[in-house]
mmCIF file of C-alpha atoms in Angstrom:
data_model
loop_
_atom_site.group_PDB
_atom_site.id
_atom_site.type_symbol
_atom_site.label_atom_id
_atom_site.label_comp_id
_atom_site.label_asym_id
_atom_site.label_seq_id
_atom_site.Cartn_x
_atom_site.Cartn_y
_atom_site.Cartn_z
ATOM 1 C CA MET L 1 0.000 0.000 0.000
ATOM 2 C CA GLN L 2 2.880 2.358 0.805
ATOM 3 C CA ALA L 3 4.371 1.752 -2.658
ATOM 4 C CA ILE L 4 1.152 2.919 -4.319
ATOM 5 C CA PHE L 5 1.048 5.996 -2.109
ATOM 6 C CA ASP L 6 4.694 6.780 -2.935
ATOM 7 C CA TRP L 7 4.054 6.285 -6.646
ATOM 8 C CA LEU L 8 1.031 8.604 -6.582
ATOM 9 C CA SER L 9 3.021 11.182 -4.617
ATOM 10 C CA SER L 10 5.831 11.156 -7.165
ATOM 11 C CA VAL L 11 3.389 11.450 -10.093
ATOM 12 C CA LEU L 12 1.624 14.369 -8.423
ATOM 13 C CA ALA L 13 4.967 16.052 -7.684
ATOM 14 C CA LEU L 14 5.939 15.679 -11.352
ATOM 15 C CA LEU L 15 2.600 17.123 -12.456
ATOM 16 C CA LEU L 16 3.060 20.076 -10.128
ATOM 17 C CA CYS L 17 6.611 20.734 -11.334
ATOM 18 C CA ALA L 18 5.540 20.418 -14.976
ATOM 19 C CA SER L 19 2.689 22.889 -14.482
ATOM 20 C CA VAL L 20 5.023 25.397 -12.801
ATOM 21 C CA VAL L 21 7.498 25.115 -15.677
ATOM 22 C CA ASP L 22 4.618 25.488 -18.145
ATOM 23 C CA MET L 23 3.470 28.676 -16.417
ATOM 24 C CA LEU L 24 7.001 30.100 -16.487
ATOM 25 C CA LEU L 25 7.031 29.839 -20.268
ATOM 26 C CA ALA L 26 4.618 32.613 -21.215
ATOM 27 C CA ASP L 27 4.481 32.629 -25.017
ATOM 28 C CA SER L 28 7.819 31.073 -25.801
ATOM 29 C CA PRO L 29 8.525 29.327 -29.103
ATOM 30 C CA MET L 30 10.049 26.518 -26.989
ATOM 31 C CA LYS L 31 6.814 25.975 -25.031
ATOM 32 C CA LYS L 32 5.559 23.096 -27.151
ATOM 33 C CA TYR L 33 8.897 21.268 -26.848
ATOM 34 C CA VAL L 34 8.999 21.741 -23.092
ATOM 35 C CA ARG L 35 5.408 20.484 -22.841
ATOM 36 C CA LEU L 36 6.358 17.452 -24.942
ATOM 37 C CA ALA L 37 9.349 16.671 -22.709
ATOM 38 C CA ALA L 38 7.311 17.127 -19.533
ATOM 39 C CA GLY L 39 4.528 14.934 -20.939
ATOM 40 C CA LEU L 40 7.007 12.184 -21.761
ATOM 41 C CA VAL L 41 8.471 12.338 -18.251
ATOM 42 C CA ILE L 42 4.985 12.144 -16.716
ATOM 43 C CA MET L 43 3.982 9.251 -18.976
ATOM 44 C CA ALA L 44 7.187 7.419 -18.030
ATOM 45 C CA ALA L 45 6.364 7.953 -14.355
ATOM 46 C CA LEU L 46 2.853 6.576 -14.880
ATOM 47 C CA VAL L 47 4.018 3.467 -16.748
ATOM 48 C CA ASN L 48 7.124 2.881 -14.639
ATOM 49 C CA PRO L 49 5.507 0.641 -11.977
ATOM 50 C CA LEU L 50 4.281 -1.739 -14.665
ATOM 51 C CA LEU L 51 7.738 -2.038 -16.189
ATOM 52 C CA SER L 52 9.642 -2.306 -12.936
ATOM 53 C CA VAL L 53 7.499 -4.940 -11.191
ATOM 54 C CA ASP L 54 9.589 -7.613 -9.554
ATOM 55 C CA TRP L 55 7.926 -10.746 -10.920
ATOM 56 C CA SER L 56 9.875 -13.049 -8.614
ATOM 57 C CA PHE L 57 7.506 -12.096 -5.767
ATOM 58 C CA SER L 58 10.289 -11.372 -3.319
ATOM 59 C CA PHE L 59 8.871 -8.680 -1.072
ATOM 60 C CA SER L 60 12.073 -6.995 0.019
ATOM 61 C CA ASN L 61 11.047 -3.588 1.347
ATOM 62 C CA GLU L 62 14.607 -2.225 1.280
ATOM 63 C CA GLN L 63 14.991 -3.034 -2.394
ATOM 64 C CA ASN L 64 11.701 -1.326 -3.276
ATOM 65 C CA VAL L 65 12.565 1.807 -1.305
ATOM 66 C CA SER L 66 16.014 2.157 -2.878
ATOM 67 C CA SER L 67 14.680 1.628 -6.411
ATOM 68 C CA PHE L 68 11.926 4.168 -5.741
ATOM 69 C CA GLU L 69 14.521 6.683 -4.510
ATOM 70 C CA GLN L 70 16.640 6.122 -7.604
ATOM 71 C CA GLU L 71 13.646 6.579 -9.911
ATOM 72 C CA THR L 72 12.576 9.732 -8.103
ATOM 73 C CA LYS L 73 16.081 11.213 -8.319
ATOM 74 C CA GLN L 74 16.262 10.397 -12.018
ATOM 75 C CA GLN L 75 12.888 12.027 -12.705
ATOM 76 C CA LEU L 76 13.822 15.122 -10.690
ATOM 77 C CA ASN L 77 17.042 15.426 -12.692
ATOM 78 C CA GLN L 78 15.033 15.281 -15.908
ATOM 79 C CA LEU L 79 12.676 17.991 -14.653
ATOM 80 C CA SER L 80 15.584 20.205 -13.611
ATOM 81 C CA ASP L 81 16.932 19.917 -17.170
ATOM 82 C CA VAL L 82 13.531 21.054 -18.473
ATOM 83 C CA SER L 83 13.416 24.003 -16.053
ATOM 84 C CA GLU L 84 16.977 25.000 -17.058
ATOM 85 C CA LEU L 85 15.827 25.084 -20.678
ATOM 86 C CA ALA L 86 12.899 27.265 -19.668
ATOM 87 C CA SER L 87 15.118 29.717 -17.799
ATOM 88 C CA ASN L 88 17.481 29.984 -20.797
ATOM 89 C CA THR L 89 14.487 30.796 -23.003
ATOM 90 C CA TYR L 90 13.396 33.523 -20.591
ATOM 91 C CA VAL L 91 16.941 34.977 -20.508
ATOM 92 C CA ASN L 92 17.108 35.038 -24.314
ATOM 93 C CA GLN L 93 13.741 36.818 -24.475
ATOM 94 C CA GLN L 94 14.872 39.418 -21.937
ATOM 95 C CA LEU L 95 18.180 39.996 -23.759
ATOM 96 C CA TYR L 96 16.286 40.344 -27.041
ATOM 97 C CA ALA L 97 14.003 43.001 -25.503
ATOM 98 C CA ASP L 98 17.009 44.909 -24.107
ATOM 99 C CA THR L 99 18.735 44.791 -27.501
ATOM 100 C CA LYS L 100 15.622 46.067 -29.316
ATOM 101 C CA THR L 101 15.443 48.946 -26.838
ATOM 102 C CA ALA L 102 19.103 49.834 -27.411
ATOM 103 C CA ALA L 103 18.715 49.657 -31.202
ATOM 104 C CA ALA L 104 15.432 51.618 -31.242
ATOM 105 C CA ALA L 105 17.366 54.892 -31.273
ATOM 106 C CA PHE L 106 18.591 54.048 -34.772
ATOM 107 C CA SER L 107 15.780 53.823 -37.310
ATOM 108 C CA SER L 108 17.722 51.777 -39.869
ATOM 109 C CA CYS L 109 18.776 49.147 -37.326
ATOM 110 C CA GLU L 110 16.712 45.981 -36.839
ATOM 111 C CA VAL L 111 17.448 43.277 -34.265
ATOM 112 C CA LEU L 112 16.890 39.806 -35.720
ATOM 113 C CA ASP L 113 18.037 37.450 -32.969
ATOM 114 C CA VAL L 114 19.847 37.264 -29.626
ATOM 115 C CA GLN L 115 21.347 34.020 -28.306
ATOM 116 C CA ALA L 116 23.095 33.643 -24.949
ATOM 117 C CA GLU L 117 25.410 30.933 -23.688
ATOM 118 C CA MET L 118 24.932 30.400 -19.976
ATOM 119 C CA ASP L 119 27.293 28.909 -17.422
ATOM 120 C CA GLY L 120 24.901 28.184 -14.578
ATOM 121 C CA GLU L 121 23.286 31.561 -13.945
ATOM 122 C CA GLU L 122 26.157 33.593 -15.398
ATOM 123 C CA LEU L 123 26.232 34.956 -18.946
ATOM 124 C CA LYS L 124 29.195 33.450 -20.753
ATOM 125 C CA ASN L 125 28.781 34.729 -24.305
ATOM 126 C CA ILE L 126 26.050 36.620 -26.189
ATOM 127 C CA GLN L 127 25.566 36.769 -29.948
ATOM 128 C CA VAL L 128 23.387 39.516 -31.424
ATOM 129 C CA LEU L 129 22.244 39.343 -35.071
ATOM 130 C CA VAL L 130 21.231 42.729 -36.523
ATOM 131 C CA ASN L 131 20.179 43.940 -39.945
ATOM 132 C CA GLY L 132 20.615 47.374 -41.472
ATOM 133 C CA SER L 133 23.165 50.098 -40.860
ATOM 134 C CA CYS L 134 23.746 50.064 -37.122
ATOM 135 C CA PRO L 135 26.499 51.776 -35.117
ATOM 136 C CA GLU L 136 27.888 48.472 -33.927
ATOM 137 C CA GLN L 137 30.335 49.830 -31.335
ATOM 138 C CA GLU L 138 27.793 52.138 -29.719
ATOM 139 C CA ILE L 139 25.140 49.459 -29.366
ATOM 140 C CA GLN L 140 27.720 46.957 -28.153
ATOM 141 C CA SER L 141 29.033 49.294 -25.445
ATOM 142 C CA ARG L 142 25.477 50.167 -24.293
ATOM 143 C CA LEU L 143 24.514 46.512 -24.002
ATOM 144 C CA ALA L 144 27.770 45.486 -22.305
ATOM 145 C CA GLU L 145 27.226 48.201 -19.720
ATOM 146 C CA LYS L 146 23.564 47.265 -19.192
ATOM 147 C CA TRP L 147 24.300 43.541 -18.832
ATOM 148 C CA ASN L 148 27.498 44.140 -16.841
ATOM 149 C CA ILE L 149 29.690 42.023 -19.118
ATOM 150 C CA GLU L 150 32.987 42.551 -20.933
ATOM 151 C CA ASP L 151 32.955 43.740 -24.560
ATOM 152 C CA HIS L 152 34.594 40.506 -25.768
ATOM 153 C CA GLN L 153 31.626 38.489 -24.398
ATOM 154 C CA LEU L 154 29.235 40.294 -26.755
ATOM 155 C CA ASN L 155 29.449 39.391 -30.432
ATOM 156 C CA MET L 156 27.529 41.599 -32.892
ATOM 157 C CA VAL L 157 26.849 40.007 -36.275
ATOM 158 C CA MET L 158 25.673 42.305 -39.060
ATOM 159 C CA GLU L 159 23.514 40.680 -41.717
ATOM 160 C CA LYS L 160 24.108 42.182 -45.112
ATOM 161 C CA GLU L 161 21.107 43.377 -47.051
ATOM 162 C CA GLU L 162 20.837 41.781 -50.449
ATOM 163 C CA ARG L 163 20.033 44.146 -53.237
ATOM 164 C CA GLY L 164 18.498 42.925 -56.431
ATOM 165 C CA GLY L 165 20.581 43.422 -59.526
ATOM 166 C CA GLY L 166 19.105 43.744 -62.912
#
């Protein structure tokens, strides 16, 4: 009976964690992938007791508890990977908004994409893709100051406009 209670508790904990992660992703393009990953983890947790039944009918309580602990740790690790992905998506969205604000002063400058490499919670490297004629150095120094990073950690990539030739 305790095994069923533990299994239900772990499934409910996974559902709660998945719903929190889902709420953290407002309107992210990664939301459907995070939902897919969370759904697969939840389905694995639901089916897991059927696949891990000890058919030899040896009722060793210690063995069941240790296997349950291992399964729970593995599922929590998978959920932490999903939440790390969600936080990286949020950081990229925030950096994109900051970059658009910095480039808004220049009418011919358009921000296409911002991608950040994270090392834990610290920004390691940021790549900004812009289109148009932008004062690259000025925008780069503004953003480096705002994000409190070194200039070499910020890489501005200018996309060339293609002009049709006759």
